Amino acid sequence: MTRCRLEARVAGVVQGVGFRPFVYTTAVTLGLAGSVRNDTSGAVIEVEGDDRDIGDFLTRLADRPPPLAVIESIETRYIPVTGGTEFTISDSSRSDGARTLASPDVAMCAECAAEQRDPANRRYRHAFINCTNCGPRFTIIASLPYDRSSTAMAGFAMCVDCAREYADPADRRFHAQPVCCPNCGPTVRYRDRDGRETEGGAGLQAARLLLRNGGVLAVKGIGGYHLACDAADEQAVAELRRRKRRGDKPFAVMVPDLGVARVIAVVDDASARVLSGPQRPIVLVPRLPGATVADAVAPHNPDLGVMTAYAPLHALLFGVAGDEPGPTTLVMTSGNLGGEPICFTDDEALDRLSRLADGWLMHNRDILVPCDDSVVRVVDGVELPIRRSRGYAPLPVALPVGLPPTLAVGADLKNTFAVAERKYAWLSQHIGDMDDLATLSAFGSAEHHLEALTGVAPEVVVADSHPGYRSTAWAHRNAGDRPVRTVQHHHAHVAAVMAEHGLDGAKQVLGFAFDGTGYGPDGAVWGGEVLLADYKGYQRRAQLKYVPLAGGDVSVLRPYRMALSHLWAAGLPWDDDLPPVRACPPRERKALAHQLTTGVCSVPTSSMGRLFDAVSALVGVRQVVAYEAQAAIELEGISRDADGGTTRYEFAVDASAAPTVINPAPVLAAIVSDMRAGIRATVIGARFHRAVAELIVDLAGAEDPVPQTIALTGGVFQNALLLRLARNGLVAKGFDVITHRHVPPNDGGIALGQLMVGNAG
Ligand SMILES: [Zn+2]
Ligand SMILES: [Zn+2]
């Protein structure tokens, strides 16, 4: 037996996740003396004692860290013994610039939930209950290191009982920074339209009564305000939709638990895990027929976006034993007007939501950083991120190669940005569409905060090559002396999926980047691109044949125009029996014909998203959209359970051209012919999805040399039916297929690719 002292430097997500208490307990159990403290790179541990016990300690550190910790590395060295028998948790050193990995917000854990419902517990009905394993993090941290004094809890002094739990290594709340109770923590209050306020439990019951009576309640959550109403109340939902000027865009539904989720939607095991996990995103799941959810929640949509209550306040809103009954499903939509950033301060909520809400459920714990709910789909048991925000941000994404300090500003739609240094990238929360001043200003403050939180001081700025993007303009305005590097949109998509799979870029991948819109270097609107790419560059191997995008955005909002454009390009007549022809008023038809033949007010586009729009219109599913991708989403919805039979639609592929040109004309002709033969839209939709998947497999196989790795990326691959068909087809042919798991396939994931390409030089 030899006494020695060891220093272990632990890097990773180890602050705000109960890591120091875990180290303390482990060391004390093994009879080791020493200390643990946070520093700018993670945690620094010193342990002294028997060398075998120190060995045990290191094994437990690596194998059994707390559930929320992510250990990236442990560096150890022996240092001189100092003696002593105590193990101490030191305060964070706060001398130098913060560089650490902050934790995302974590949903209320099962133990806290049980205490909240237990009349004998001193935190019975406490709206801010939390512990080392759960509670707000990212949204209440002003700066790092993560200590109570640098959070929104700084102004709440712990009472004697909370202080005792906080200081007791055996307690679940040992060193939990936001710990509090009804005696010392924040308080809720309800405010009605006339400004009358009711505090505490009575206020909460007033809010519940408002919901039960069909009113719209603004609720202060973890990352911002929600607007809530009874999801089963057709009138209440319609009224909320009208006030929010929301069109047909689906609302998310919150349920108290998995049991209620299963009453309204098909929840398989994989979806159940995500619905009840620590992140609690909105999960898109098939709606059950006859579910007691108003049709106006998600019109024309076969799916429901469902999340389970994640904040202690949400649980109280659904009620605990002894409360009057209330709604069991609540619409929970971001507290904002369509397109604006989410409200997160009380003043904003009272002002901006004054015409939207009938009452406000507020509290006095500040939200320091706005953060929207995340959205995921589960495809073949695997999470497909649609929006990566609360619960995920700011968890870093490990990079395959080290980068200099870099800022990538992302794209203009569904914006997220990212900073990186060495082998970490930190993606921001969801910022939104960069089309108004409020969002630009939200971008600016989120960027400032993420730099403060990560300590990255970017020396390089990367942006999309679109000359008209507001994000690109922001980069140029704010770069100062730093270089601004621009990256082609679809190249960034392919690089994003490569990076999240840890590819170092030594080998090229064949990337299918299918989306709605991205700027092409030839000035066309790209979006149906097959790129042979690494981080340094790409070769455009194939593209969807250009068709005119007549009148720009107006053809995006009216899919019938895209159908007419595609029919025209395919040489198919605009016969009156076709739904999009009927949907196009005669005068508009005439103007459109003029634009198509002369090319005036038209840009060529190879967009796959627009082809899905055109087919959706052609089969009579959707002629005019109220939100992005609505036509394609509804086409997928009707197609996914249909049997396309043996009939095959085939694209014409002209490989003599460089790049190869994919012509959809034969597919469109076959669709028109099937329509006239009385084949149902569901079957045609299924055949179309299969045709696109088979096209992907054929193009991959036609490459010489045959590539090993195929990347599927771009917003079109949010389509679960297409993703499944394409992936299965490629895997059957022996390809390695990489798809998105950590960042969205849509433009919300593009900043990650920009980081990689912008530094590949
Ligand atoms: Zn807890
Ligand atoms: Zn207390």
mmCIF file with all atom_site columns, C-alpha atoms and ligand atoms in Angstrom, residues 122-123 126 157-163 165 179-185, ligand 2:
data_model
loop_
_atom_site.group_PDB
_atom_site.id
_atom_site.type_symbol
_atom_site.label_atom_id
_atom_site.label_alt_id
_atom_site.label_comp_id
_atom_site.label_asym_id
_atom_site.label_entity_id
_atom_site.label_seq_id
_atom_site.pdbx_PDB_ins_code
_atom_site.Cartn_x
_atom_site.Cartn_y
_atom_site.Cartn_z
_atom_site.occupancy
_atom_site.B_iso_or_equiv
_atom_site.pdbx_formal_charge
_atom_site.auth_seq_id
_atom_site.auth_comp_id
_atom_site.auth_asym_id
_atom_site.auth_atom_id
_atom_site.pdbx_PDB_model_num
ATOM   1  C  CA . ARG A 1 122 ? -41.916 20.589 2.358  1.00 0.00 ? 122 ARG A CA 1
ATOM   2  C  CA . ARG A 1 123 ? -41.858 21.278 -1.390 1.00 0.00 ? 123 ARG A CA 1
ATOM   3  C  CA . HIS A 1 126 ? -43.639 24.034 -5.234 1.00 0.00 ? 126 HIS A CA 1
ATOM   4  C  CA . ALA A 1 157 ? -31.060 33.752 -0.520 1.00 0.00 ? 157 ALA A CA 1
ATOM   5  C  CA . MET A 1 158 ? -31.405 30.126 0.596  1.00 0.00 ? 158 MET A CA 1
ATOM   6  C  CA . CYS A 1 159 ? -33.362 29.490 3.788  1.00 0.00 ? 159 CYS A CA 1
ATOM   7  C  CA . VAL A 1 160 ? -31.774 27.431 6.576  1.00 0.00 ? 160 VAL A CA 1
ATOM   8  C  CA . ASP A 1 161 ? -33.352 24.164 5.370  1.00 0.00 ? 161 ASP A CA 1
ATOM   9  C  CA . CYS A 1 162 ? -32.306 24.642 1.731  1.00 0.00 ? 162 CYS A CA 1
ATOM   10 C  CA . ALA A 1 163 ? -28.823 25.713 2.798  1.00 0.00 ? 163 ALA A CA 1
ATOM   11 C  CA . GLU A 1 165 ? -29.487 20.352 1.817  1.00 0.00 ? 165 GLU A CA 1
ATOM   12 C  CA . VAL A 1 179 ? -32.189 24.891 -5.116 1.00 0.00 ? 179 VAL A CA 1
ATOM   13 C  CA . CYS A 1 180 ? -35.061 26.615 -3.300 1.00 0.00 ? 180 CYS A CA 1
ATOM   14 C  CA . CYS A 1 181 ? -38.363 25.934 -1.562 1.00 0.00 ? 181 CYS A CA 1
ATOM   15 C  CA . PRO A 1 182 ? -41.663 27.715 -0.948 1.00 0.00 ? 182 PRO A CA 1
ATOM   16 C  CA . ASN A 1 183 ? -40.007 29.673 1.874  1.00 0.00 ? 183 ASN A CA 1
ATOM   17 C  CA . CYS A 1 184 ? -37.063 31.066 -0.039 1.00 0.00 ? 184 CYS A CA 1
ATOM   18 C  CA . GLY A 1 185 ? -37.668 30.599 -3.760 1.00 0.00 ? 185 GLY A CA 1
HETATM 19 ZN ZN . ZN  B 2 .   ? -35.714 27.161 1.117  1.00 0.00 ? 2   ZN  B ZN 1
#
